[in-house]
Amino acid sequence: MAQFARKFRQIPLHLMLLPGVILVFIYSYLPMAGIAIGFQKFMPSKGMFGSKWTGLDNLHYMLNMPGIGRVVFNTIYIASMKIALGQIFPIVIALLLNEIVRQKFKKIVQTLIYLPHFLSWIILGGILVDILSPGQGIVNQFLGLFGVKPIYFLGDNDWFPYTLVVTDIWKEFGFNTIVYLAALTAINPSLYEAAYMDGAGRWKQTWHVTLPGMMPIIVLLATLSLGNVLNAGFDQVFNLYGPAVYESGDIIDTLVYRTGLVDMQYGVATIVGLFKSVVSLILISVSYWTAYRFANYRIF
């Protein structure tokens, strides 16, 4: 009887979840029926039920597409750099902010560095095009003071991937710093006092107390980020790249966009997206298992 009463009291909580569950079902699960397009020669005039089935022809076409290997490499290369540096920079900034004594100044710095997170890549794309312009851009004007020739950050294949990584880190590192600052507040202050009594300076306290105290959250975020290794950032790339840098900047998401919406090869675009989703599912599963294995993190 008591168990029934306890379950009855939880019914309002489950009802609160119902609108969210319905929205997820409508917008995330029902559209999965469209995966069938990947195995058809899809014709919009005939619809999904009237289009001709082609089996694995679209998959074979995708595997033989010119440059598909380069696109996959670009995606993994850019995403890996973003993941690695996206872990390092917030940790460093959090440690530096933790050393600031004046709380007012600390809050001002925090606000300034995580403000770019709330700006869309459409806005930042226009700003970066002007800032990085080889002719009138402020960055190249500054480099010109030291005799450096203008650099085509957004038009040179040698520079474009690293421009993507640097601008993405600049946009997101301030917001990610909040997580590590929260982890710092959980460290027992008595550990610092004990380290100080043993003669440890600020550097040794950071190395032997602060970093070990942050390690669980560092391991957790690092392992969970493995699932994003195929997400190189469509919004950013789409707003910054052009045909001149397809060789180094074209990623899976932009290939899907051009193949499906520009070239109207809907079946091929669907199979490319399905390929990415399957690989991402495997990577996410591995990352969650790793998070549970090394950081004792569980969803349920």
PDB file of C-alpha atoms in Angstrom:
ATOM      1  CA  MET A   1       0.000   0.000   0.000  1.00  0.00           C
ATOM      2  CA  ALA A   2       2.810   2.393   0.913  1.00  0.00           C
ATOM      3  CA  GLN A   3       4.593   1.579  -2.330  1.00  0.00           C
ATOM      4  CA  PHE A   4       1.418   2.307  -4.330  1.00  0.00           C
ATOM      5  CA  ALA A   5       0.987   5.642  -2.518  1.00  0.00           C
ATOM      6  CA  ARG A   6       4.609   6.588  -3.277  1.00  0.00           C
ATOM      7  CA  LYS A   7       4.128   5.821  -6.995  1.00  0.00           C
ATOM      8  CA  PHE A   8       0.850   7.763  -6.992  1.00  0.00           C
ATOM      9  CA  ARG A   9       2.647  10.846  -5.619  1.00  0.00           C
ATOM     10  CA  GLN A  10       5.104  10.650  -8.540  1.00  0.00           C
ATOM     11  CA  ILE A  11       2.360  10.849 -11.178  1.00  0.00           C
ATOM     12  CA  PRO A  12       2.385  14.707 -11.278  1.00  0.00           C
ATOM     13  CA  LEU A  13       6.147  14.614 -11.893  1.00  0.00           C
ATOM     14  CA  HIS A  14       5.672  12.253 -14.834  1.00  0.00           C
ATOM     15  CA  LEU A  15       2.899  14.451 -16.206  1.00  0.00           C
ATOM     16  CA  MET A  16       5.309  17.406 -16.119  1.00  0.00           C
ATOM     17  CA  LEU A  17       7.596  15.455 -18.444  1.00  0.00           C
ATOM     18  CA  LEU A  18       4.804  14.592 -20.860  1.00  0.00           C
ATOM     19  CA  PRO A  19       4.944  17.811 -23.008  1.00  0.00           C
ATOM     20  CA  GLY A  20       8.689  17.399 -23.453  1.00  0.00           C
ATOM     21  CA  VAL A  21       8.338  13.721 -24.331  1.00  0.00           C
ATOM     22  CA  ILE A  22       5.668  14.549 -26.921  1.00  0.00           C
ATOM     23  CA  LEU A  23       7.848  17.240 -28.523  1.00  0.00           C
ATOM     24  CA  VAL A  24      10.856  14.913 -28.658  1.00  0.00           C
ATOM     25  CA  PHE A  25       8.709  12.190 -30.224  1.00  0.00           C
ATOM     26  CA  ILE A  26       7.297  14.555 -32.873  1.00  0.00           C
ATOM     27  CA  TYR A  27      10.515  16.345 -33.815  1.00  0.00           C
ATOM     28  CA  SER A  28      13.141  13.654 -33.159  1.00  0.00           C
ATOM     29  CA  TYR A  29      11.541  10.237 -33.638  1.00  0.00           C
ATOM     30  CA  LEU A  30       8.853  10.698 -36.293  1.00  0.00           C
ATOM     31  CA  PRO A  31      11.304  12.320 -38.761  1.00  0.00           C
ATOM     32  CA  MET A  32      13.466   9.171 -38.527  1.00  0.00           C
ATOM     33  CA  ALA A  33      11.038   7.607 -41.015  1.00  0.00           C
ATOM     34  CA  GLY A  34      12.728   9.837 -43.585  1.00  0.00           C
ATOM     35  CA  ILE A  35      15.797   7.580 -43.389  1.00  0.00           C
ATOM     36  CA  ALA A  36      14.019   5.531 -46.048  1.00  0.00           C
ATOM     37  CA  ILE A  37      14.878   8.291 -48.543  1.00  0.00           C
ATOM     38  CA  GLY A  38      18.501   7.179 -48.303  1.00  0.00           C
ATOM     39  CA  PHE A  39      17.555   3.924 -50.007  1.00  0.00           C
ATOM     40  CA  GLN A  40      15.466   5.495 -52.757  1.00  0.00           C
ATOM     41  CA  LYS A  41      15.850   7.600 -55.857  1.00  0.00           C
ATOM     42  CA  PHE A  42      13.737  10.190 -54.133  1.00  0.00           C
ATOM     43  CA  MET A  43      11.514  12.389 -56.281  1.00  0.00           C
ATOM     44  CA  PRO A  44       9.722  15.204 -54.395  1.00  0.00           C
ATOM     45  CA  SER A  45       6.826  15.025 -56.868  1.00  0.00           C
ATOM     46  CA  LYS A  46       6.214  11.348 -56.045  1.00  0.00           C
ATOM     47  CA  GLY A  47       6.961  11.507 -52.335  1.00  0.00           C
ATOM     48  CA  MET A  48       8.588   8.882 -50.157  1.00  0.00           C
ATOM     49  CA  PHE A  49       5.969   6.229 -50.923  1.00  0.00           C
ATOM     50  CA  GLY A  50       6.054   6.721 -54.682  1.00  0.00           C
ATOM     51  CA  SER A  51       9.813   6.972 -55.239  1.00  0.00           C
ATOM     52  CA  LYS A  52      11.774   4.050 -56.638  1.00  0.00           C
ATOM     53  CA  TRP A  53      13.732   1.888 -54.197  1.00  0.00           C
ATOM     54  CA  THR A  54      17.421   1.559 -55.104  1.00  0.00           C
ATOM     55  CA  GLY A  55      18.771  -0.496 -52.204  1.00  0.00           C
ATOM     56  CA  LEU A  56      22.362   0.393 -51.311  1.00  0.00           C
ATOM     57  CA  ASP A  57      23.077   2.355 -54.516  1.00  0.00           C
ATOM     58  CA  ASN A  58      23.223   5.668 -52.629  1.00  0.00           C
ATOM     59  CA  LEU A  59      25.653   4.164 -50.130  1.00  0.00           C
ATOM     60  CA  HIS A  60      27.923   2.956 -52.934  1.00  0.00           C
ATOM     61  CA  TYR A  61      27.678   6.377 -54.567  1.00  0.00           C
ATOM     62  CA  MET A  62      28.629   8.071 -51.289  1.00  0.00           C
ATOM     63  CA  LEU A  63      31.659   5.824 -50.765  1.00  0.00           C
ATOM     64  CA  ASN A  64      32.848   6.602 -54.302  1.00  0.00           C
ATOM     65  CA  MET A  65      32.188  10.336 -54.193  1.00  0.00           C
ATOM     66  CA  PRO A  66      35.308  12.340 -55.082  1.00  0.00           C
ATOM     67  CA  GLY A  67      36.741  13.937 -51.973  1.00  0.00           C
ATOM     68  CA  ILE A  68      34.629  12.007 -49.433  1.00  0.00           C
ATOM     69  CA  GLY A  69      37.779  10.894 -47.633  1.00  0.00           C
ATOM     70  CA  ARG A  70      38.996  14.480 -47.456  1.00  0.00           C
ATOM     71  CA  VAL A  71      35.645  15.627 -46.065  1.00  0.00           C
ATOM     72  CA  VAL A  72      35.707  12.976 -43.319  1.00  0.00           C
ATOM     73  CA  PHE A  73      39.329  13.864 -42.515  1.00  0.00           C
ATOM     74  CA  ASN A  74      38.509  17.592 -42.325  1.00  0.00           C
ATOM     75  CA  THR A  75      35.592  16.868 -39.991  1.00  0.00           C
ATOM     76  CA  ILE A  76      37.613  14.725 -37.601  1.00  0.00           C
ATOM     77  CA  TYR A  77      40.688  16.994 -37.776  1.00  0.00           C
ATOM     78  CA  ILE A  78      38.805  20.226 -37.043  1.00  0.00           C
ATOM     79  CA  ALA A  79      36.539  18.657 -34.416  1.00  0.00           C
ATOM     80  CA  SER A  80      39.480  17.004 -32.632  1.00  0.00           C
ATOM     81  CA  MET A  81      41.352  20.301 -32.369  1.00  0.00           C
ATOM     82  CA  LYS A  82      38.237  22.014 -31.057  1.00  0.00           C
ATOM     83  CA  ILE A  83      37.682  19.281 -28.469  1.00  0.00           C
ATOM     84  CA  ALA A  84      41.306  19.274 -27.271  1.00  0.00           C
ATOM     85  CA  LEU A  85      41.771  23.047 -27.075  1.00  0.00           C
ATOM     86  CA  GLY A  86      38.202  23.457 -25.829  1.00  0.00           C
ATOM     87  CA  GLN A  87      39.256  21.474 -22.759  1.00  0.00           C
ATOM     88  CA  ILE A  88      42.637  23.130 -22.176  1.00  0.00           C
ATOM     89  CA  PHE A  89      41.728  26.820 -22.482  1.00  0.00           C
ATOM     90  CA  PRO A  90      38.776  26.826 -20.039  1.00  0.00           C
ATOM     91  CA  ILE A  91      40.894  24.996 -17.459  1.00  0.00           C
ATOM     92  CA  VAL A  92      43.705  27.539 -17.763  1.00  0.00           C
ATOM     93  CA  ILE A  93      41.328  30.509 -17.613  1.00  0.00           C
ATOM     94  CA  ALA A  94      39.477  29.025 -14.626  1.00  0.00           C
ATOM     95  CA  LEU A  95      42.773  28.628 -12.760  1.00  0.00           C
ATOM     96  CA  LEU A  96      43.744  32.213 -13.551  1.00  0.00           C
ATOM     97  CA  LEU A  97      40.347  33.575 -12.501  1.00  0.00           C
ATOM     98  CA  ASN A  98      40.590  31.589  -9.299  1.00  0.00           C
ATOM     99  CA  GLU A  99      43.699  33.581  -8.378  1.00  0.00           C
ATOM    100  CA  ILE A 100      41.938  36.953  -8.698  1.00  0.00           C
ATOM    101  CA  VAL A 101      41.245  38.384  -5.254  1.00  0.00           C
ATOM    102  CA  ARG A 102      38.962  41.282  -6.181  1.00  0.00           C
ATOM    103  CA  GLN A 103      35.554  39.729  -6.755  1.00  0.00           C
ATOM    104  CA  LYS A 104      34.158  42.714  -8.674  1.00  0.00           C
ATOM    105  CA  PHE A 105      36.976  42.615 -11.207  1.00  0.00           C
ATOM    106  CA  LYS A 106      36.639  38.837 -11.417  1.00  0.00           C
ATOM    107  CA  LYS A 107      32.941  39.088 -12.270  1.00  0.00           C
ATOM    108  CA  ILE A 108      33.615  41.712 -14.931  1.00  0.00           C
ATOM    109  CA  VAL A 109      36.216  39.470 -16.582  1.00  0.00           C
ATOM    110  CA  GLN A 110      33.866  36.478 -16.441  1.00  0.00           C
ATOM    111  CA  THR A 111      31.089  38.468 -18.088  1.00  0.00           C
ATOM    112  CA  LEU A 112      33.327  39.751 -20.868  1.00  0.00           C
ATOM    113  CA  ILE A 113      34.819  36.380 -21.771  1.00  0.00           C
ATOM    114  CA  TYR A 114      31.581  34.411 -21.898  1.00  0.00           C
ATOM    115  CA  LEU A 115      29.529  37.119 -23.638  1.00  0.00           C
ATOM    116  CA  PRO A 116      30.489  35.865 -27.165  1.00  0.00           C
ATOM    117  CA  HIS A 117      28.780  32.548 -26.384  1.00  0.00           C
ATOM    118  CA  PHE A 118      25.386  34.266 -26.687  1.00  0.00           C
ATOM    119  CA  LEU A 119      26.089  35.657 -30.165  1.00  0.00           C
ATOM    120  CA  SER A 120      25.098  33.543 -33.176  1.00  0.00           C
ATOM    121  CA  TRP A 121      27.588  32.601 -35.868  1.00  0.00           C
ATOM    122  CA  ILE A 122      25.579  34.679 -38.342  1.00  0.00           C
ATOM    123  CA  ILE A 123      26.497  37.808 -36.404  1.00  0.00           C
ATOM    124  CA  LEU A 124      30.033  36.695 -35.591  1.00  0.00           C
ATOM    125  CA  GLY A 125      30.591  35.580 -39.184  1.00  0.00           C
ATOM    126  CA  GLY A 126      30.029  39.107 -40.481  1.00  0.00           C
ATOM    127  CA  ILE A 127      32.240  40.545 -37.751  1.00  0.00           C
ATOM    128  CA  LEU A 128      35.057  38.074 -38.421  1.00  0.00           C
ATOM    129  CA  VAL A 129      34.945  38.662 -42.180  1.00  0.00           C
ATOM    130  CA  ASP A 130      35.625  42.347 -41.520  1.00  0.00           C
ATOM    131  CA  ILE A 131      38.205  41.798 -38.781  1.00  0.00           C
ATOM    132  CA  LEU A 132      40.172  39.188 -40.757  1.00  0.00           C
ATOM    133  CA  SER A 133      39.954  40.930 -44.132  1.00  0.00           C
ATOM    134  CA  PRO A 134      43.376  40.963 -45.851  1.00  0.00           C
ATOM    135  CA  GLY A 135      42.850  44.534 -46.981  1.00  0.00           C
ATOM    136  CA  GLN A 136      41.113  46.517 -44.246  1.00  0.00           C
ATOM    137  CA  GLY A 137      40.933  43.992 -41.419  1.00  0.00           C
ATOM    138  CA  ILE A 138      42.310  45.147 -38.089  1.00  0.00           C
ATOM    139  CA  VAL A 139      44.250  41.894 -37.594  1.00  0.00           C
ATOM    140  CA  ASN A 140      46.198  42.230 -40.833  1.00  0.00           C
ATOM    141  CA  GLN A 141      46.722  45.937 -40.210  1.00  0.00           C
ATOM    142  CA  PHE A 142      48.259  45.084 -36.848  1.00  0.00           C
ATOM    143  CA  LEU A 143      50.463  42.376 -38.384  1.00  0.00           C
ATOM    144  CA  GLY A 144      51.502  44.850 -41.066  1.00  0.00           C
ATOM    145  CA  LEU A 145      53.134  46.993 -38.374  1.00  0.00           C
ATOM    146  CA  PHE A 146      55.677  44.178 -37.980  1.00  0.00           C
ATOM    147  CA  GLY A 147      56.217  43.744 -41.695  1.00  0.00           C
ATOM    148  CA  VAL A 148      53.945  40.698 -42.067  1.00  0.00           C
ATOM    149  CA  LYS A 149      52.254  40.380 -45.447  1.00  0.00           C
ATOM    150  CA  PRO A 150      48.430  40.188 -45.488  1.00  0.00           C
ATOM    151  CA  ILE A 151      47.112  36.736 -44.580  1.00  0.00           C
ATOM    152  CA  TYR A 152      43.935  35.339 -46.157  1.00  0.00           C
ATOM    153  CA  PHE A 153      42.589  33.723 -42.991  1.00  0.00           C
ATOM    154  CA  LEU A 154      39.258  32.837 -44.595  1.00  0.00           C
ATOM    155  CA  GLY A 155      40.534  32.205 -48.113  1.00  0.00           C
ATOM    156  CA  ASP A 156      43.720  30.187 -47.660  1.00  0.00           C
ATOM    157  CA  ASN A 157      43.539  26.416 -47.161  1.00  0.00           C
ATOM    158  CA  ASP A 158      46.633  26.521 -44.944  1.00  0.00           C
ATOM    159  CA  TRP A 159      45.044  28.984 -42.533  1.00  0.00           C
ATOM    160  CA  PHE A 160      41.321  28.271 -42.660  1.00  0.00           C
ATOM    161  CA  PRO A 161      41.099  25.179 -40.358  1.00  0.00           C
ATOM    162  CA  TYR A 162      43.091  26.904 -37.642  1.00  0.00           C
ATOM    163  CA  THR A 163      41.022  30.068 -38.038  1.00  0.00           C
ATOM    164  CA  LEU A 164      37.927  27.951 -37.401  1.00  0.00           C
ATOM    165  CA  VAL A 165      39.452  26.439 -34.275  1.00  0.00           C
ATOM    166  CA  VAL A 166      40.727  29.732 -32.834  1.00  0.00           C
ATOM    167  CA  THR A 167      37.452  31.596 -33.414  1.00  0.00           C
ATOM    168  CA  ASP A 168      35.430  28.717 -31.958  1.00  0.00           C
ATOM    169  CA  ILE A 169      37.619  28.623 -28.830  1.00  0.00           C
ATOM    170  CA  TRP A 170      37.297  32.404 -28.497  1.00  0.00           C
ATOM    171  CA  LYS A 171      33.513  32.131 -28.665  1.00  0.00           C
ATOM    172  CA  GLU A 172      33.022  29.211 -26.277  1.00  0.00           C
ATOM    173  CA  PHE A 173      35.894  29.046 -23.779  1.00  0.00           C
ATOM    174  CA  GLY A 174      34.437  31.670 -21.455  1.00  0.00           C
ATOM    175  CA  PHE A 175      31.159  29.821 -21.062  1.00  0.00           C
ATOM    176  CA  ASN A 176      32.904  26.476 -20.534  1.00  0.00           C
ATOM    177  CA  THR A 177      35.031  28.107 -17.846  1.00  0.00           C
ATOM    178  CA  ILE A 178      31.940  28.319 -15.629  1.00  0.00           C
ATOM    179  CA  VAL A 179      31.902  24.535 -15.241  1.00  0.00           C
ATOM    180  CA  TYR A 180      35.479  24.451 -13.984  1.00  0.00           C
ATOM    181  CA  LEU A 181      34.953  27.435 -11.688  1.00  0.00           C
ATOM    182  CA  ALA A 182      32.076  25.505 -10.135  1.00  0.00           C
ATOM    183  CA  ALA A 183      34.394  22.514  -9.683  1.00  0.00           C
ATOM    184  CA  LEU A 184      36.918  24.765  -7.920  1.00  0.00           C
ATOM    185  CA  THR A 185      34.351  25.811  -5.322  1.00  0.00           C
ATOM    186  CA  ALA A 186      33.904  22.156  -4.331  1.00  0.00           C
ATOM    187  CA  ILE A 187      37.552  21.774  -3.272  1.00  0.00           C
ATOM    188  CA  ASN A 188      37.979  21.715   0.509  1.00  0.00           C
ATOM    189  CA  PRO A 189      39.824  24.920   1.626  1.00  0.00           C
ATOM    190  CA  SER A 190      41.543  22.945   4.397  1.00  0.00           C
ATOM    191  CA  LEU A 191      43.581  21.173   1.719  1.00  0.00           C
ATOM    192  CA  TYR A 192      45.118  24.501   0.718  1.00  0.00           C
ATOM    193  CA  GLU A 193      45.829  25.314   4.346  1.00  0.00           C
ATOM    194  CA  ALA A 194      47.548  21.963   4.839  1.00  0.00           C
ATOM    195  CA  ALA A 195      49.588  22.450   1.664  1.00  0.00           C
ATOM    196  CA  TYR A 196      50.582  25.954   2.810  1.00  0.00           C
ATOM    197  CA  MET A 197      51.680  24.620   6.186  1.00  0.00           C
ATOM    198  CA  ASP A 198      53.852  22.093   4.363  1.00  0.00           C
ATOM    199  CA  GLY A 199      55.564  24.920   2.508  1.00  0.00           C
ATOM    200  CA  ALA A 200      53.744  24.692  -0.810  1.00  0.00           C
ATOM    201  CA  GLY A 201      53.530  27.916  -2.798  1.00  0.00           C
ATOM    202  CA  ARG A 202      50.703  28.904  -5.147  1.00  0.00           C
ATOM    203  CA  TRP A 203      52.102  26.882  -8.040  1.00  0.00           C
ATOM    204  CA  LYS A 204      52.513  23.701  -5.994  1.00  0.00           C
ATOM    205  CA  GLN A 205      49.077  24.196  -4.437  1.00  0.00           C
ATOM    206  CA  THR A 206      47.632  24.429  -7.944  1.00  0.00           C
ATOM    207  CA  TRP A 207      49.514  21.343  -9.106  1.00  0.00           C
ATOM    208  CA  HIS A 208      48.914  19.130  -6.074  1.00  0.00           C
ATOM    209  CA  VAL A 209      45.530  20.370  -4.783  1.00  0.00           C
ATOM    210  CA  THR A 210      43.581  22.303  -7.421  1.00  0.00           C
ATOM    211  CA  LEU A 211      44.183  20.108 -10.470  1.00  0.00           C
ATOM    212  CA  PRO A 212      43.550  16.807  -8.619  1.00  0.00           C
ATOM    213  CA  GLY A 213      40.353  18.323  -7.238  1.00  0.00           C
ATOM    214  CA  MET A 214      39.238  19.264 -10.764  1.00  0.00           C
ATOM    215  CA  MET A 215      40.287  15.953 -12.309  1.00  0.00           C
ATOM    216  CA  PRO A 216      36.909  14.145 -12.015  1.00  0.00           C
ATOM    217  CA  ILE A 217      35.067  16.879 -13.937  1.00  0.00           C
ATOM    218  CA  ILE A 218      37.949  17.161 -16.438  1.00  0.00           C
ATOM    219  CA  VAL A 219      37.824  13.421 -17.157  1.00  0.00           C
ATOM    220  CA  LEU A 220      34.030  13.496 -17.363  1.00  0.00           C
ATOM    221  CA  LEU A 221      33.847  16.380 -19.859  1.00  0.00           C
ATOM    222  CA  ALA A 222      36.739  15.009 -21.898  1.00  0.00           C
ATOM    223  CA  THR A 223      35.139  11.597 -22.295  1.00  0.00           C
ATOM    224  CA  LEU A 224      31.686  12.977 -23.058  1.00  0.00           C
ATOM    225  CA  SER A 225      33.163  15.247 -25.740  1.00  0.00           C
ATOM    226  CA  LEU A 226      34.287  12.188 -27.722  1.00  0.00           C
ATOM    227  CA  GLY A 227      30.755  11.876 -29.049  1.00  0.00           C
ATOM    228  CA  ASN A 228      31.181  15.202 -30.855  1.00  0.00           C
ATOM    229  CA  VAL A 229      34.189  14.160 -32.896  1.00  0.00           C
ATOM    230  CA  LEU A 230      32.075  14.260 -36.085  1.00  0.00           C
ATOM    231  CA  ASN A 231      30.498  17.622 -35.219  1.00  0.00           C
ATOM    232  CA  ALA A 232      32.909  20.238 -36.505  1.00  0.00           C
ATOM    233  CA  GLY A 233      30.336  23.036 -36.275  1.00  0.00           C
ATOM    234  CA  PHE A 234      28.040  23.512 -39.267  1.00  0.00           C
ATOM    235  CA  ASP A 235      26.884  27.023 -38.285  1.00  0.00           C
ATOM    236  CA  GLN A 236      30.439  28.324 -38.011  1.00  0.00           C
ATOM    237  CA  VAL A 237      31.799  26.655 -41.144  1.00  0.00           C
ATOM    238  CA  PHE A 238      28.775  27.559 -43.273  1.00  0.00           C
ATOM    239  CA  ASN A 239      29.056  31.253 -42.368  1.00  0.00           C
ATOM    240  CA  LEU A 240      32.824  31.482 -42.861  1.00  0.00           C
ATOM    241  CA  TYR A 241      33.827  29.172 -45.703  1.00  0.00           C
ATOM    242  CA  GLY A 242      33.657  29.449 -49.485  1.00  0.00           C
ATOM    243  CA  PRO A 243      34.625  27.446 -52.587  1.00  0.00           C
ATOM    244  CA  ALA A 244      38.252  28.550 -52.225  1.00  0.00           C
ATOM    245  CA  VAL A 245      38.625  26.625 -48.945  1.00  0.00           C
ATOM    246  CA  TYR A 246      36.495  23.547 -49.660  1.00  0.00           C
ATOM    247  CA  GLU A 247      39.681  21.505 -49.671  1.00  0.00           C
ATOM    248  CA  SER A 248      40.449  22.199 -46.005  1.00  0.00           C
ATOM    249  CA  GLY A 249      37.109  23.424 -44.621  1.00  0.00           C
ATOM    250  CA  ASP A 250      34.449  21.200 -46.141  1.00  0.00           C
ATOM    251  CA  ILE A 251      32.921  18.937 -43.470  1.00  0.00           C
ATOM    252  CA  ILE A 252      30.227  16.256 -43.448  1.00  0.00           C
ATOM    253  CA  ASP A 253      27.427  18.655 -42.475  1.00  0.00           C
ATOM    254  CA  THR A 254      28.223  21.150 -45.239  1.00  0.00           C
ATOM    255  CA  LEU A 255      28.511  18.272 -47.725  1.00  0.00           C
ATOM    256  CA  VAL A 256      25.018  17.129 -46.716  1.00  0.00           C
ATOM    257  CA  TYR A 257      23.716  20.668 -47.154  1.00  0.00           C
ATOM    258  CA  ARG A 258      25.182  21.118 -50.629  1.00  0.00           C
ATOM    259  CA  THR A 259      24.283  17.613 -51.800  1.00  0.00           C
ATOM    260  CA  GLY A 260      20.719  17.719 -50.535  1.00  0.00           C
ATOM    261  CA  LEU A 261      19.535  21.323 -50.751  1.00  0.00           C
ATOM    262  CA  VAL A 262      21.780  22.725 -53.501  1.00  0.00           C
ATOM    263  CA  ASP A 263      22.266  19.729 -55.813  1.00  0.00           C
ATOM    264  CA  MET A 264      18.887  18.193 -54.823  1.00  0.00           C
ATOM    265  CA  GLN A 265      20.348  14.681 -54.432  1.00  0.00           C
ATOM    266  CA  TYR A 266      18.133  13.940 -51.468  1.00  0.00           C
ATOM    267  CA  GLY A 267      18.852  10.216 -51.260  1.00  0.00           C
ATOM    268  CA  VAL A 268      22.637  10.693 -51.226  1.00  0.00           C
ATOM    269  CA  ALA A 269      22.400  13.494 -48.653  1.00  0.00           C
ATOM    270  CA  THR A 270      20.230  11.302 -46.432  1.00  0.00           C
ATOM    271  CA  ILE A 271      22.643   8.364 -46.581  1.00  0.00           C
ATOM    272  CA  VAL A 272      25.592  10.654 -45.754  1.00  0.00           C
ATOM    273  CA  GLY A 273      23.690  12.000 -42.755  1.00  0.00           C
ATOM    274  CA  LEU A 274      22.766   8.456 -41.718  1.00  0.00           C
ATOM    275  CA  PHE A 275      26.409   7.408 -41.961  1.00  0.00           C
ATOM    276  CA  LYS A 276      27.394  10.273 -39.670  1.00  0.00           C
ATOM    277  CA  SER A 277      24.602   9.446 -37.210  1.00  0.00           C
ATOM    278  CA  VAL A 278      25.595   5.779 -36.962  1.00  0.00           C
ATOM    279  CA  VAL A 279      29.251   6.624 -36.345  1.00  0.00           C
ATOM    280  CA  SER A 280      28.256   9.310 -33.818  1.00  0.00           C
ATOM    281  CA  LEU A 281      26.012   6.806 -31.994  1.00  0.00           C
ATOM    282  CA  ILE A 282      28.937   4.415 -31.663  1.00  0.00           C
ATOM    283  CA  LEU A 283      31.252   7.177 -30.415  1.00  0.00           C
ATOM    284  CA  ILE A 284      28.663   8.495 -27.946  1.00  0.00           C
ATOM    285  CA  SER A 285      28.092   4.981 -26.593  1.00  0.00           C
ATOM    286  CA  VAL A 286      31.842   4.511 -26.138  1.00  0.00           C
ATOM    287  CA  SER A 287      32.193   7.925 -24.485  1.00  0.00           C
ATOM    288  CA  TYR A 288      29.391   7.247 -21.991  1.00  0.00           C
ATOM    289  CA  TRP A 289      30.859   3.853 -21.170  1.00  0.00           C
ATOM    290  CA  THR A 290      34.248   5.507 -20.658  1.00  0.00           C
ATOM    291  CA  ALA A 291      32.664   8.199 -18.473  1.00  0.00           C
ATOM    292  CA  TYR A 292      31.060   5.515 -16.329  1.00  0.00           C
ATOM    293  CA  ARG A 293      34.272   3.472 -16.217  1.00  0.00           C
ATOM    294  CA  PHE A 294      36.675   6.272 -15.263  1.00  0.00           C
ATOM    295  CA  ALA A 295      34.476   9.048 -13.802  1.00  0.00           C
ATOM    296  CA  ASN A 296      31.580   6.998 -12.368  1.00  0.00           C
ATOM    297  CA  TYR A 297      29.135   9.045 -14.445  1.00  0.00           C
ATOM    298  CA  ARG A 298      25.766   7.510 -15.241  1.00  0.00           C
ATOM    299  CA  ILE A 299      22.659   8.905 -16.920  1.00  0.00           C
ATOM    300  CA  PHE A 300      20.342   6.429 -15.185  1.00  0.00           C
TER     301      PHE A 300
END
